[in-house]
Amino acid sequence: VLMEEKRHFPPSKEFSEKAHIKSFSEYEELYKKSVEDPEGFWADMAEKHLTWFKKWDKVLTYNFEKPEIKWFSGGKLNVSYNCLDRYVTTPTRNKAAIIWEADDGSYKTYTYQQLYHEVNRFANVLKKHGVQKGDRVTIYLPMIPELAISMLACARIGAIHSIVFGGFSAQALRDRIQDCKGKLVITSDKGVRGGRFVPLKSHADEAITEC
C-alpha cells in the first residue's frame, strides 16, 4: 500500500524561487540531458560549479577491457580551494559552513571564513611536520569539526588522507597505518561514542610503536 503513494506535495512559490532547480520541468530537462548526453551534461556541471586551475583535455575516457574509466583527464583542481577559497571573497564567507553539536548538547559553528582560516593554519602544521604532496596522513578522530579541517588541510597541500573509524582498536589502527605507509597520525585525547569515552590517544600511542 505504501508503495502506491500518488500524492504530490509541491513546495511554496517562495521556496522554489530560491531553489537551485526551480521547477519539475527544469529537473526533467536536466535529467534528459544527463541520460542522452552524459559527457556534455557533466562538462556543463563541472564548468558551472567548480573552479579549475587547468581545464580538462577530455571529459570521459573509458576502456571496458581493463576496465578503466577516467573523468576530466588533464584537468587540475583542488578540493579544498573549491570548498573554501572561492567563497571567502563573496557574502557566503559569513554563512555557516559547519554546524556541529556534541553529545552533551554543546555546539560550535564555523563560517566559511573561519573554516578557511583553520584549514590554512592546520595545513601549515602539516607542512611544519614534513608532510608533502603525495604523503599519506592517517586521521583517527571522533566526529568533530577538526576531522573536516584535517581532511581539507590534507587536500590543500596534496597529501592523501586515510580515515580510520574512531571506534577501531589500536591493532586495527596499526594495520591501516602500515597498509597506507602513513607518515603522520592525527588524533585526539579521546572521543565519545554512545556516552562512553574512547581513549584514542592511548590507542594511537600503542599502534605507532609497531609502525
Tab-separated table of C-alpha atoms in Angstrom:
chain	number	residue	atom	x	y	z
A	1	VAL	CA	0.000	0.000	0.000
A	2	LEU	CA	2.774	2.414	0.902
A	3	MET	CA	4.413	1.868	-2.494
A	4	GLU	CA	1.241	3.121	-4.205
A	5	GLU	CA	1.552	6.683	-2.862
A	6	LYS	CA	0.370	9.087	-5.569
A	7	ARG	CA	0.027	12.361	-3.682
A	8	HIS	CA	2.211	15.346	-4.583
A	9	PHE	CA	3.387	17.999	-2.137
A	10	PRO	CA	4.610	20.959	-4.199
A	11	PRO	CA	6.893	23.483	-2.455
A	12	SER	CA	5.800	27.055	-1.897
A	13	LYS	CA	6.492	29.661	-4.560
A	14	GLU	CA	8.958	31.443	-2.224
A	15	PHE	CA	10.896	28.229	-1.656
A	16	SER	CA	11.020	27.400	-5.375
A	17	GLU	CA	12.339	30.859	-6.266
A	18	LYS	CA	15.375	30.294	-4.011
A	19	ALA	CA	15.971	26.692	-5.097
A	20	HIS	CA	18.844	25.610	-7.344
A	21	ILE	CA	16.381	23.798	-9.643
A	22	LYS	CA	13.219	25.877	-9.692
A	23	SER	CA	10.676	23.574	-11.331
A	24	PHE	CA	9.956	19.943	-12.127
A	25	SER	CA	10.160	20.688	-15.857
A	26	GLU	CA	13.673	22.085	-15.350
A	27	TYR	CA	14.604	18.924	-13.466
A	28	GLU	CA	13.216	16.731	-16.265
A	29	GLU	CA	15.206	18.689	-18.850
A	30	LEU	CA	18.432	18.258	-16.877
A	31	TYR	CA	17.757	14.560	-16.317
A	32	LYS	CA	17.071	14.025	-20.016
A	33	LYS	CA	20.380	15.650	-20.950
A	34	SER	CA	22.275	13.579	-18.351
A	35	VAL	CA	20.944	10.375	-19.968
A	36	GLU	CA	21.204	11.352	-23.621
A	37	ASP	CA	24.481	13.275	-23.434
A	38	PRO	CA	26.291	12.389	-20.182
A	39	GLU	CA	29.627	13.873	-21.275
A	40	GLY	CA	28.012	17.165	-22.238
A	41	PHE	CA	25.966	17.204	-19.042
A	42	TRP	CA	28.918	16.620	-16.700
A	43	ALA	CA	31.141	19.014	-18.640
A	44	ASP	CA	28.486	21.674	-18.130
A	45	MET	CA	28.181	20.874	-14.418
A	46	ALA	CA	31.964	20.934	-13.952
A	47	GLU	CA	32.233	24.248	-15.783
A	48	LYS	CA	29.447	25.880	-13.772
A	49	HIS	CA	30.061	24.566	-10.283
A	50	LEU	CA	33.820	24.014	-9.922
A	51	THR	CA	36.881	26.230	-10.171
A	52	TRP	CA	39.611	24.681	-12.340
A	53	PHE	CA	43.292	25.633	-12.303
A	54	LYS	CA	43.596	23.893	-15.677
A	55	LYS	CA	40.687	22.811	-17.825
A	56	TRP	CA	40.450	19.153	-18.803
A	57	ASP	CA	41.532	17.772	-22.179
A	58	LYS	CA	38.803	15.126	-22.352
A	59	VAL	CA	35.671	14.702	-20.272
A	60	LEU	CA	35.477	10.896	-20.337
A	61	THR	CA	37.929	8.188	-21.332
A	62	TYR	CA	36.956	4.562	-20.921
A	63	ASN	CA	38.340	1.156	-21.746
A	64	PHE	CA	35.953	-1.630	-20.797
A	65	GLU	CA	38.534	-4.344	-21.482
A	66	LYS	CA	40.728	-3.397	-18.491
A	67	PRO	CA	38.251	-1.912	-17.235
A	68	GLU	CA	39.427	1.675	-16.849
A	69	ILE	CA	37.369	4.847	-16.674
A	70	LYS	CA	38.807	8.371	-16.353
A	71	TRP	CA	36.893	11.608	-15.935
A	72	PHE	CA	38.259	15.064	-16.846
A	73	SER	CA	41.694	13.818	-17.951
A	74	GLY	CA	44.341	16.533	-17.887
A	75	GLY	CA	42.311	18.840	-15.675
A	76	LYS	CA	43.640	20.261	-12.410
A	77	LEU	CA	41.689	21.462	-9.401
A	78	ASN	CA	41.905	21.450	-5.604
A	79	VAL	CA	39.045	20.221	-3.440
A	80	SER	CA	39.967	22.488	-0.525
A	81	TYR	CA	40.041	25.513	-2.829
A	82	ASN	CA	36.629	24.634	-4.232
A	83	CYS	CA	35.152	24.152	-0.767
A	84	LEU	CA	36.563	27.350	0.740
A	85	ASP	CA	38.644	29.855	-1.233
A	86	ARG	CA	36.084	30.689	-3.868
A	87	TYR	CA	33.611	31.709	-1.161
A	88	VAL	CA	35.796	33.908	1.064
A	89	THR	CA	35.555	36.868	-1.324
A	90	THR	CA	31.748	36.653	-1.501
A	91	PRO	CA	28.942	37.218	1.055
A	92	THR	CA	28.897	33.427	1.583
A	93	ARG	CA	32.018	33.810	3.750
A	94	ASN	CA	29.768	34.837	6.653
A	95	LYS	CA	27.421	31.867	6.297
A	96	ALA	CA	27.737	28.662	8.321
A	97	ALA	CA	29.921	26.022	6.683
A	98	ILE	CA	29.805	23.602	9.639
A	99	ILE	CA	27.251	23.426	12.457
A	100	TRP	CA	28.387	20.815	14.959
A	101	GLU	CA	26.673	19.532	18.087
A	102	ALA	CA	28.313	17.394	20.781
A	103	ASP	CA	26.756	14.549	22.758
A	104	ASP	CA	26.219	16.886	25.718
A	105	GLY	CA	24.270	19.401	23.613
A	106	SER	CA	27.029	21.980	23.289
A	107	TYR	CA	27.581	23.208	19.751
A	108	LYS	CA	30.022	25.092	17.574
A	109	THR	CA	29.578	26.897	14.258
A	110	TYR	CA	32.256	27.694	11.689
A	111	THR	CA	31.585	30.206	8.939
A	112	TYR	CA	33.315	29.708	5.591
A	113	GLN	CA	35.775	32.458	6.562
A	114	GLN	CA	36.567	30.811	9.916
A	115	LEU	CA	36.888	27.373	8.347
A	116	TYR	CA	39.207	28.778	5.660
A	117	HIS	CA	41.400	30.237	8.412
A	118	GLU	CA	41.509	26.993	10.434
A	119	VAL	CA	42.240	24.831	7.377
A	120	ASN	CA	45.124	27.071	6.350
A	121	ARG	CA	46.539	27.014	9.890
A	122	PHE	CA	46.417	23.240	10.011
A	123	ALA	CA	47.862	22.877	6.520
A	124	ASN	CA	50.860	24.818	7.812
A	125	VAL	CA	51.068	22.491	10.834
A	126	LEU	CA	51.223	19.509	8.466
A	127	LYS	CA	53.946	21.152	6.373
A	128	LYS	CA	55.914	22.009	9.517
A	129	HIS	CA	55.886	18.301	10.373
A	130	GLY	CA	57.303	17.416	6.963
A	131	VAL	CA	54.109	16.351	5.194
A	132	GLN	CA	54.420	16.913	1.453
A	133	LYS	CA	52.358	16.321	-1.676
A	134	GLY	CA	51.699	12.589	-2.107
A	135	ASP	CA	52.401	11.693	1.553
A	136	ARG	CA	49.778	9.665	3.409
A	137	VAL	CA	48.224	11.050	6.583
A	138	THR	CA	46.155	8.816	8.870
A	139	ILE	CA	43.214	10.546	10.566
A	140	TYR	CA	41.952	8.833	13.734
A	141	LEU	CA	39.406	11.249	15.168
A	142	PRO	CA	35.857	11.307	16.525
A	143	MET	CA	33.102	13.146	14.643
A	144	ILE	CA	34.319	16.641	15.491
A	145	PRO	CA	34.939	19.726	13.286
A	146	GLU	CA	38.673	19.031	13.362
A	147	LEU	CA	38.012	15.919	11.284
A	148	ALA	CA	36.761	18.018	8.349
A	149	ILE	CA	39.532	20.577	8.962
A	150	SER	CA	42.163	17.825	8.789
A	151	MET	CA	40.728	16.389	5.565
A	152	LEU	CA	40.586	19.789	3.868
A	153	ALA	CA	44.103	20.657	5.065
A	154	CYS	CA	45.459	17.438	3.550
A	155	ALA	CA	43.686	18.134	0.263
A	156	ARG	CA	45.033	21.677	0.299
A	157	ILE	CA	48.679	20.579	0.239
A	158	GLY	CA	48.153	17.483	-1.913
A	159	ALA	CA	48.544	14.910	0.862
A	160	ILE	CA	46.435	11.737	0.807
A	161	HIS	CA	44.278	11.215	3.886
A	162	SER	CA	43.223	7.830	5.225
A	163	ILE	CA	40.378	7.982	7.742
A	164	VAL	CA	40.259	5.290	10.420
A	165	PHE	CA	36.972	4.782	12.278
A	166	GLY	CA	37.241	6.246	15.791
A	167	GLY	CA	35.862	3.056	17.340
A	168	PHE	CA	38.667	0.840	15.994
A	169	SER	CA	41.271	-0.720	18.275
A	170	ALA	CA	44.999	0.026	18.409
A	171	GLN	CA	45.684	-3.104	16.343
A	172	ALA	CA	43.210	-2.086	13.632
A	173	LEU	CA	44.752	1.393	13.539
A	174	ARG	CA	48.253	-0.091	13.315
A	175	ASP	CA	47.286	-2.267	10.345
A	176	ARG	CA	45.837	0.689	8.469
A	177	ILE	CA	48.841	2.917	9.131
A	178	GLN	CA	51.124	0.176	7.836
A	179	ASP	CA	48.966	-0.584	4.800
A	180	CYS	CA	48.940	3.001	3.542
A	181	LYS	CA	52.514	3.741	4.720
A	182	GLY	CA	51.247	6.684	6.752
A	183	LYS	CA	53.740	9.434	7.535
A	184	LEU	CA	51.743	11.101	10.295
A	185	VAL	CA	48.746	10.299	12.511
A	186	ILE	CA	46.188	12.915	13.552
A	187	THR	CA	44.217	12.033	16.679
A	188	SER	CA	42.688	13.499	19.835
A	189	ASP	CA	42.985	12.713	23.534
A	190	LYS	CA	39.686	10.849	23.495
A	191	GLY	CA	36.357	10.508	21.741
A	192	VAL	CA	32.787	9.957	22.875
A	193	ARG	CA	30.650	7.163	21.459
A	194	GLY	CA	27.246	6.378	22.951
A	195	GLY	CA	28.078	8.258	26.134
A	196	ARG	CA	31.315	6.338	26.664
A	197	PHE	CA	34.857	7.648	26.290
A	198	VAL	CA	37.193	6.021	23.760
A	199	PRO	CA	40.913	6.534	24.573
A	200	LEU	CA	42.032	7.485	21.059
A	201	LYS	CA	45.431	8.887	22.044
A	202	SER	CA	46.293	5.761	24.034
A	203	HIS	CA	45.295	3.581	21.083
A	204	ALA	CA	47.378	5.721	18.723
A	205	ASP	CA	50.419	5.588	21.054
A	206	GLU	CA	50.160	1.792	21.150
A	207	ALA	CA	49.658	1.493	17.396
A	208	ILE	CA	52.690	3.564	16.362
A	209	THR	CA	55.091	1.501	18.479
A	210	GLU	CA	54.803	-1.084	15.672
A	211	CYS	CA	54.872	1.380	12.786
